[in-house]
mmCIF file with all atom_site columns, C-alpha atoms in Angstrom:
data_model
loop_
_atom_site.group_PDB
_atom_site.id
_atom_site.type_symbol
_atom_site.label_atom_id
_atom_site.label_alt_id
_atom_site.label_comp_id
_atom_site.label_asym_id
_atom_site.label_entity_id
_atom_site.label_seq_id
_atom_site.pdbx_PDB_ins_code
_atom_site.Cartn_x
_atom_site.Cartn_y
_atom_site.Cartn_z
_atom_site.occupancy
_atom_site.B_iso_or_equiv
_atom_site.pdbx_formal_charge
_atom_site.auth_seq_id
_atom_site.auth_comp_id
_atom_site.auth_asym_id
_atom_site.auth_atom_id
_atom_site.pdbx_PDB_model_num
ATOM 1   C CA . UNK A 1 1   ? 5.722  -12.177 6.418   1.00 69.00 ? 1   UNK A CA 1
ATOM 2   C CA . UNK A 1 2   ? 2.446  -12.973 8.487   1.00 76.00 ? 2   UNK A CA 1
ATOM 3   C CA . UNK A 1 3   ? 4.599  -15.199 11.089  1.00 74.00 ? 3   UNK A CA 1
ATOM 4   C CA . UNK A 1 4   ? 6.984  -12.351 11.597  1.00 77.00 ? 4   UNK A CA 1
ATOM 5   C CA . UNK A 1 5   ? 3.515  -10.006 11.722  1.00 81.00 ? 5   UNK A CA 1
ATOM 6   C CA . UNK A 1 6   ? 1.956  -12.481 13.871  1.00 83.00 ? 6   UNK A CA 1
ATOM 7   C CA . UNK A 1 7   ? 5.327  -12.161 15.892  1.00 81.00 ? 7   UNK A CA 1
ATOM 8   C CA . UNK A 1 8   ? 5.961  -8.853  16.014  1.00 83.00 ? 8   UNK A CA 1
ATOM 9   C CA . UNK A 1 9   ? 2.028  -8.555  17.878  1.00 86.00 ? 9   UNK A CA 1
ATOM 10  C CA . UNK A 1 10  ? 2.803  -10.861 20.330  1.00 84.00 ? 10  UNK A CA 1
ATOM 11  C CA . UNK A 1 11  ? 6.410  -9.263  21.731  1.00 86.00 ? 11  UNK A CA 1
ATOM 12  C CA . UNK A 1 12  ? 4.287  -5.792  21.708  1.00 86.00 ? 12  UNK A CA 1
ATOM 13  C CA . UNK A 1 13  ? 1.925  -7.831  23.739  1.00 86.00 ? 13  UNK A CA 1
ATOM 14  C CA . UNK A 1 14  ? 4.443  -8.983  26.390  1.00 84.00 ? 14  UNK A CA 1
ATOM 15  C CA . UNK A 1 15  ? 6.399  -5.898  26.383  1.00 86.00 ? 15  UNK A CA 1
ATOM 16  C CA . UNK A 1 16  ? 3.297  -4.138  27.364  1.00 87.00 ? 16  UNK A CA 1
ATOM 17  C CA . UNK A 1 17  ? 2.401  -6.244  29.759  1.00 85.00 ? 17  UNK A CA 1
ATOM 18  C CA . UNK A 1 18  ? 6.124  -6.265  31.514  1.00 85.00 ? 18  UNK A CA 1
ATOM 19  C CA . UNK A 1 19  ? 5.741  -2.656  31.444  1.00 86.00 ? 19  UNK A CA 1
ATOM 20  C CA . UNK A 1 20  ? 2.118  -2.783  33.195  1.00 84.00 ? 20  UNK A CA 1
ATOM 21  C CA . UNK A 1 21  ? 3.463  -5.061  35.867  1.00 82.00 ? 21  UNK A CA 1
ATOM 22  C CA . UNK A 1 22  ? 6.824  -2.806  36.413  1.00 83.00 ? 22  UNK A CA 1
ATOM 23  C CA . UNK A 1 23  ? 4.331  0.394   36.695  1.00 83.00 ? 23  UNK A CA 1
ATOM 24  C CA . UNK A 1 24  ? 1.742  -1.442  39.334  1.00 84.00 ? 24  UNK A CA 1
ATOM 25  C CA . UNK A 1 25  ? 4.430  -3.340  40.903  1.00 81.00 ? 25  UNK A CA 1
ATOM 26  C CA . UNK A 1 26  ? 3.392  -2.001  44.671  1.00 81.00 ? 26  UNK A CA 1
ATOM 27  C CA . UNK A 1 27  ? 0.179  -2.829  43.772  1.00 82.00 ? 27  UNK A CA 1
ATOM 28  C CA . UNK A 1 28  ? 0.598  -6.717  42.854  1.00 79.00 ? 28  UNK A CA 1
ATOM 29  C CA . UNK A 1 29  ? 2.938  -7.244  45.759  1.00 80.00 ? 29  UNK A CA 1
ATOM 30  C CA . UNK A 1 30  ? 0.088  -5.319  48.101  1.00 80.00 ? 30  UNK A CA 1
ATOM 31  C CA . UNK A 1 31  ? -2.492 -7.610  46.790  1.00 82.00 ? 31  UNK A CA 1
ATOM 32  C CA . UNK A 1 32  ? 0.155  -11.264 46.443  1.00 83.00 ? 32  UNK A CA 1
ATOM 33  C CA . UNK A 1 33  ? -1.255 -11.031 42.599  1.00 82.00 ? 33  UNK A CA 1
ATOM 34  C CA . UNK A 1 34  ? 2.731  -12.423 41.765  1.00 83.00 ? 34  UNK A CA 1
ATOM 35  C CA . UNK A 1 35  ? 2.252  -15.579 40.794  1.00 85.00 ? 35  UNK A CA 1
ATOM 36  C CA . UNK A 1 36  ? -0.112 -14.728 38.803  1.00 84.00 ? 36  UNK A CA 1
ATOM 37  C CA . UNK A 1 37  ? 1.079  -12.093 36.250  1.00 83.00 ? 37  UNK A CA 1
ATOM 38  C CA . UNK A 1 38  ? 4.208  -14.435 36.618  1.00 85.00 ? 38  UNK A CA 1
ATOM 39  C CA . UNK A 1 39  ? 2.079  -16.774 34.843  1.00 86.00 ? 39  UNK A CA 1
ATOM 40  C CA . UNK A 1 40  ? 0.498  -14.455 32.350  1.00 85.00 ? 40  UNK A CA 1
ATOM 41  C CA . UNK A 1 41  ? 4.059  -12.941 31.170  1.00 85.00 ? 41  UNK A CA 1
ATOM 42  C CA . UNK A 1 42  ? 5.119  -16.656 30.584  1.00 88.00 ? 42  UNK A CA 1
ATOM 43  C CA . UNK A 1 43  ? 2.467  -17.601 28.718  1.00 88.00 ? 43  UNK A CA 1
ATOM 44  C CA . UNK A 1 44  ? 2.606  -14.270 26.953  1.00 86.00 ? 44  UNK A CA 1
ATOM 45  C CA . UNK A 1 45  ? 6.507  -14.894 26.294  1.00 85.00 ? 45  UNK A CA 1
ATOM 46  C CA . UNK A 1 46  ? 5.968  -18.722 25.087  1.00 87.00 ? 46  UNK A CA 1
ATOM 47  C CA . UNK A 1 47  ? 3.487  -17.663 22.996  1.00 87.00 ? 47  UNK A CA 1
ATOM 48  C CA . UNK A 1 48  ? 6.488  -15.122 21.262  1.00 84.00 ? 48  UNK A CA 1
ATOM 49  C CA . UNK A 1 49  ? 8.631  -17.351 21.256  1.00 83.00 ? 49  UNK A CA 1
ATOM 50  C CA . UNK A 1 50  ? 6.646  -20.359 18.748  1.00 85.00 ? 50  UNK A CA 1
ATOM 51  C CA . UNK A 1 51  ? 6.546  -17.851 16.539  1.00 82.00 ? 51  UNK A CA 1
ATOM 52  C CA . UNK A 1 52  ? 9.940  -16.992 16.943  1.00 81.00 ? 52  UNK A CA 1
ATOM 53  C CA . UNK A 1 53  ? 11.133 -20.303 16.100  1.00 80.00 ? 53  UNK A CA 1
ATOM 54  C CA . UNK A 1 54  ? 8.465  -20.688 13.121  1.00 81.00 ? 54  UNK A CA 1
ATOM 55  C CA . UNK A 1 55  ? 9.654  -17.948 11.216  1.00 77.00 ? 55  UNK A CA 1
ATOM 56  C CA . UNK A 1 56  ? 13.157 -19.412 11.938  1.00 75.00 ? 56  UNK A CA 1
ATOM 57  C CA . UNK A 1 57  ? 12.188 -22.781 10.295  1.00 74.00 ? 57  UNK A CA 1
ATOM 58  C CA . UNK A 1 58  ? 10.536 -20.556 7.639   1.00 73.00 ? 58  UNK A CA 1
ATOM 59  C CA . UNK A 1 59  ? 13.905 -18.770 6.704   1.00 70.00 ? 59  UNK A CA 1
ATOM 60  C CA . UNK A 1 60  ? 16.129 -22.188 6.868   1.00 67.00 ? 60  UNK A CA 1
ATOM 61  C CA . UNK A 1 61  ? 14.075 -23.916 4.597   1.00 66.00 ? 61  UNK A CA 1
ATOM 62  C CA . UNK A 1 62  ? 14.542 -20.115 2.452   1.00 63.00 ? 62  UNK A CA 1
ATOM 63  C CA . UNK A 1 63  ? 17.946 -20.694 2.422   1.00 60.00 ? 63  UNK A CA 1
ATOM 64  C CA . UNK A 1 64  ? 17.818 -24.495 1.632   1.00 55.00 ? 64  UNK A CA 1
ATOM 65  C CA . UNK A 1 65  ? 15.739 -23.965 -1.163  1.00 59.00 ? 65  UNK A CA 1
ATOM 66  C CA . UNK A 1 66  ? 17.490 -20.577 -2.363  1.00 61.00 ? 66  UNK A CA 1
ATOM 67  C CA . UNK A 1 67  ? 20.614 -22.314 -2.824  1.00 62.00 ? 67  UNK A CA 1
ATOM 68  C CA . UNK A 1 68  ? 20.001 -24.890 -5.464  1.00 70.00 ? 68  UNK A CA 1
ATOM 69  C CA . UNK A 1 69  ? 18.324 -21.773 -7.516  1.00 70.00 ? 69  UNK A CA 1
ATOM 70  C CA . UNK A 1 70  ? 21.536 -19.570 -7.653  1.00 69.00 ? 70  UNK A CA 1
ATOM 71  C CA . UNK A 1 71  ? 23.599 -22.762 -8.678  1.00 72.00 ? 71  UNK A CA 1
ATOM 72  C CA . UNK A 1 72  ? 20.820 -22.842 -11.388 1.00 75.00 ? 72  UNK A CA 1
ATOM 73  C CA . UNK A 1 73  ? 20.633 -19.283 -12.676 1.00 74.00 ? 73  UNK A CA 1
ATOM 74  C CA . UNK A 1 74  ? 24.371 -19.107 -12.727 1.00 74.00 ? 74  UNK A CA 1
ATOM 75  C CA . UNK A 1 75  ? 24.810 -22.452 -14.543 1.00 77.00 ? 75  UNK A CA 1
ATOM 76  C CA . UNK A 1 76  ? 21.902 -21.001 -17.161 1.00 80.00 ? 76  UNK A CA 1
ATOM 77  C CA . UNK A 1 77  ? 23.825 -17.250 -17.658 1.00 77.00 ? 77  UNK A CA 1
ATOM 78  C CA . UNK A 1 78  ? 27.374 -19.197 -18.673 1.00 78.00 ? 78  UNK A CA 1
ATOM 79  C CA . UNK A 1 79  ? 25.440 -21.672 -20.697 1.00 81.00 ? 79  UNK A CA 1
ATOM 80  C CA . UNK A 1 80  ? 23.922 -18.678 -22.453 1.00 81.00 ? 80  UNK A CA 1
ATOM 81  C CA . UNK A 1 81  ? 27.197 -17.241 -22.662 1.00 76.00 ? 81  UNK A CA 1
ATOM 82  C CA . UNK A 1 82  ? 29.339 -19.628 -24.012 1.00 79.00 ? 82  UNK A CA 1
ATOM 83  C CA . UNK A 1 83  ? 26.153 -21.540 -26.150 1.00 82.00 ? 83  UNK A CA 1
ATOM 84  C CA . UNK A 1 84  ? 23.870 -18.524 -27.444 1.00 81.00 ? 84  UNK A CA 1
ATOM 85  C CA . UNK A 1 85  ? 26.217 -15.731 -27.614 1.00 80.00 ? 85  UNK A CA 1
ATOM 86  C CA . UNK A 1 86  ? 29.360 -17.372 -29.363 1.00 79.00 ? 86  UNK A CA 1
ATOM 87  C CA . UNK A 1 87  ? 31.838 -16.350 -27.007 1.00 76.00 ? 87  UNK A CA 1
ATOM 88  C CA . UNK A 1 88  ? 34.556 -19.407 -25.595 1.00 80.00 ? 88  UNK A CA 1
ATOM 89  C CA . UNK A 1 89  ? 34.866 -20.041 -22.060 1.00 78.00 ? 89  UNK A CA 1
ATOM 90  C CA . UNK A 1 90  ? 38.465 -18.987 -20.924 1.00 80.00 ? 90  UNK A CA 1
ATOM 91  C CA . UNK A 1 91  ? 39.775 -19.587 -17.320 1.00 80.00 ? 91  UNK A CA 1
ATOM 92  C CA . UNK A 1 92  ? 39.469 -15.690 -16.635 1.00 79.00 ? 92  UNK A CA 1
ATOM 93  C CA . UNK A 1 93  ? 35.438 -15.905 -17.812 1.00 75.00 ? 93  UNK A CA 1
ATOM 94  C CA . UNK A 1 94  ? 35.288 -18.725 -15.854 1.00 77.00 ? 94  UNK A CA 1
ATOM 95  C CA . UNK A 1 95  ? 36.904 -17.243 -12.902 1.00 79.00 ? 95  UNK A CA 1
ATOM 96  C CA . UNK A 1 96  ? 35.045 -14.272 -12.811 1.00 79.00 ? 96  UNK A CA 1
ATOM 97  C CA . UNK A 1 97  ? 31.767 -16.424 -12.811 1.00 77.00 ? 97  UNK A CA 1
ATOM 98  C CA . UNK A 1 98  ? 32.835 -18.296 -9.737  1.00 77.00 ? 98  UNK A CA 1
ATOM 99  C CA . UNK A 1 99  ? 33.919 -15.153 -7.960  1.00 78.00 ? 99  UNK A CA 1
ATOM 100 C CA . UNK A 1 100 ? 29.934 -14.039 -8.709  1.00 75.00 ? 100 UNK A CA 1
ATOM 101 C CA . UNK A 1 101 ? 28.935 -17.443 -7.849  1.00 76.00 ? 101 UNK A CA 1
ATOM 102 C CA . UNK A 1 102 ? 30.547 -16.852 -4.415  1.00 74.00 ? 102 UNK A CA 1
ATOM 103 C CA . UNK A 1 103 ? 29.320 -13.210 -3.772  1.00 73.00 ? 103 UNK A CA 1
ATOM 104 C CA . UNK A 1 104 ? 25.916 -14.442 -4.800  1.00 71.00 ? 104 UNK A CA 1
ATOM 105 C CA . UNK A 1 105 ? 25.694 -17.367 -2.337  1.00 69.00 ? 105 UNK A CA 1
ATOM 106 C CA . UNK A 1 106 ? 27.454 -15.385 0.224   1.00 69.00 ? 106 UNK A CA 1
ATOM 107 C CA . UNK A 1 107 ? 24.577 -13.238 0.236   1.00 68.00 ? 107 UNK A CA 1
ATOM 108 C CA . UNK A 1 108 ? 22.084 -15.583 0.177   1.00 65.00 ? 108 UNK A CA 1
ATOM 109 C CA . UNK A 1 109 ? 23.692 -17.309 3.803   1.00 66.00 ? 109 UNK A CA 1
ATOM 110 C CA . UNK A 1 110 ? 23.235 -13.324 4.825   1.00 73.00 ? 110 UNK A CA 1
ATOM 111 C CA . UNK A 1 111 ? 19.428 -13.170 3.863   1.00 71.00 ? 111 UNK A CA 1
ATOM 112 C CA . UNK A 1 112 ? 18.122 -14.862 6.652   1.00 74.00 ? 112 UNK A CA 1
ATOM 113 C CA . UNK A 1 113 ? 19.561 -12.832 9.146   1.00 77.00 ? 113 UNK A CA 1
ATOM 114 C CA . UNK A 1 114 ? 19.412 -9.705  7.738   1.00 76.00 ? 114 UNK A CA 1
ATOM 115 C CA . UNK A 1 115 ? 15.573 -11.019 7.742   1.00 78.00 ? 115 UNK A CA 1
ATOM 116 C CA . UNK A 1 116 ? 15.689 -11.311 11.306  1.00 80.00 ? 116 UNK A CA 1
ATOM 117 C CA . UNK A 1 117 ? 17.680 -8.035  11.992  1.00 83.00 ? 117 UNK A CA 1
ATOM 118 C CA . UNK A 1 118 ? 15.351 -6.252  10.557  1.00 81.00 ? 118 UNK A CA 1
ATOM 119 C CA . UNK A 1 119 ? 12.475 -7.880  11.821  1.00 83.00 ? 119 UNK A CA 1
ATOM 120 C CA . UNK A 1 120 ? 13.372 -7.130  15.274  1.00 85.00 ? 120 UNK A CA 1
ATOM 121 C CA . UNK A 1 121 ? 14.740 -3.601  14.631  1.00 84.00 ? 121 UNK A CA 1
ATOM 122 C CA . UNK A 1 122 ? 11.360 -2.550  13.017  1.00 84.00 ? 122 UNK A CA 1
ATOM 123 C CA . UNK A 1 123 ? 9.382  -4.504  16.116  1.00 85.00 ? 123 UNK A CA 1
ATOM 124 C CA . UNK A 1 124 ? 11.287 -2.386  18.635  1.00 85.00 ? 124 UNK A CA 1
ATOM 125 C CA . UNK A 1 125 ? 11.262 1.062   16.839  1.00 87.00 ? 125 UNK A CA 1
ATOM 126 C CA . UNK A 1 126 ? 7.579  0.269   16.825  1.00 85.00 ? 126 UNK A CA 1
ATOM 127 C CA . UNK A 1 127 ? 7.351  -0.356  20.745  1.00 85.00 ? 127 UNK A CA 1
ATOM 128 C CA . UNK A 1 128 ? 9.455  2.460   21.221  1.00 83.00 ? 128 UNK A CA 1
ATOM 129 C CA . UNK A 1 129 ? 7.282  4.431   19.104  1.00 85.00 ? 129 UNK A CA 1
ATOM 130 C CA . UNK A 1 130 ? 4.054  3.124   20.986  1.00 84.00 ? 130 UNK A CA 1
ATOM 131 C CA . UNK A 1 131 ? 6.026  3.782   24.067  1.00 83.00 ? 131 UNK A CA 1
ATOM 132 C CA . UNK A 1 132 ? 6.658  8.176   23.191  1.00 83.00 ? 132 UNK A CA 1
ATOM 133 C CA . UNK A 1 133 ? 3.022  7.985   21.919  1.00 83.00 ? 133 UNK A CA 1
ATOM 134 C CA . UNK A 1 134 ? 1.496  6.987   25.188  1.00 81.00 ? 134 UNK A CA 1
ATOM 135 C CA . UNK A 1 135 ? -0.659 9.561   26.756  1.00 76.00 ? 135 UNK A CA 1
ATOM 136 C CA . UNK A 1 136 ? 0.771  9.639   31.041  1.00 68.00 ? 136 UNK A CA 1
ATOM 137 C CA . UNK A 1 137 ? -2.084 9.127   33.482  1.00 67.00 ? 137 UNK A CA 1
ATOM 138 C CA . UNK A 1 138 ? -2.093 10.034  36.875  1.00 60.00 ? 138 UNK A CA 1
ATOM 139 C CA . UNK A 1 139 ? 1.026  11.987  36.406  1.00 53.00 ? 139 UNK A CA 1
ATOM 140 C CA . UNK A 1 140 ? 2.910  13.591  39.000  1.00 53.00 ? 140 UNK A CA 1
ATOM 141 C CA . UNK A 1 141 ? 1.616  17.159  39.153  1.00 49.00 ? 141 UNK A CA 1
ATOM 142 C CA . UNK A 1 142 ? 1.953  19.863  36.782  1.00 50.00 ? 142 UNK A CA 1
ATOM 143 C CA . UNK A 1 143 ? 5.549  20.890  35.282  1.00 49.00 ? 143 UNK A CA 1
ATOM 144 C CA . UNK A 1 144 ? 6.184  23.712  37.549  1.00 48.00 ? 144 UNK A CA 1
ATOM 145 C CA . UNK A 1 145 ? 5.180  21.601  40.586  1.00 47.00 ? 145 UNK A CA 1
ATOM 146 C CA . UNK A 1 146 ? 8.361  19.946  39.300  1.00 46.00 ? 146 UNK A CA 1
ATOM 147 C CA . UNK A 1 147 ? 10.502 22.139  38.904  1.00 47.00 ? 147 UNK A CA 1
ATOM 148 C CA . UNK A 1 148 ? 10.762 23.078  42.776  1.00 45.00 ? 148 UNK A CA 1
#
């Protein structure tokens, strides 16, 4: 959760500073500033993107160890079914056990990237947010200068 935090601040970071460069972009090219903001927008997207693949490597090794755990808890719940509770195993018990076994891990493959998903959709609702928050300076006259 910090990683994807941690990540989430630094794509805010280099979308704001894209957006800084696309507003002043006269401006750099009037004073040959390219190369450098070039620079800083790299640096700023690098910086994104080791995060990016951290919290990747976070949710694999999720998934790797979430695995094992269903195989577990299912194994425990028939054990406790057929052992505790008195009731035999039949094909169709077993059946419908592996059918649950299978939605379960199904979902579990999912998790990561419906991690992700919603990692990025809340980062760019956020940025968009930001975005219809900003207050516009040095506008470009009053509204009914624009309306002629």
């Amino acid at each position: 959760e910090e990683t994807t935090k941690q990540r989430g601040e630094k794509a805010e970071h280099h979308a704001q500073m894209v957006a800084e460069v696309v507003s002043a972009v006269k401006a750099i090219k009037y004073g040959g500033w390219e190369e450098q903001f070039e620079s800083r927008i790299l640096t700023s997207k690098e910086e994104e993107l080791v995060l990016t693949r951290r919290c990747g490597r976070l949710l694999a090794s999720l998934n790797v160890c979430a695995n094992p755990t269903v195989d577990l808890i299912s194994f425990v719940v028939v054990s406790l079914h057929v052992l505790a509770m008195g009731v035999p195993l039949t094909p169709s018990t077993l059946a419908a056990y592996w059918v649950l076994l299978a939605l379960l891990h199904g979902k579990i493959f999912e998790f990561p990237e419906n991690v992700r998903s919603y990692a990025e959709a809340s980062e760019a609702i956020d940025r968009f947010q930001a975005f219809l928050n900003r207050v516009e300076v040095g506008g470009h006259g009053n509204e009914s200068e624009m309306k002629r």
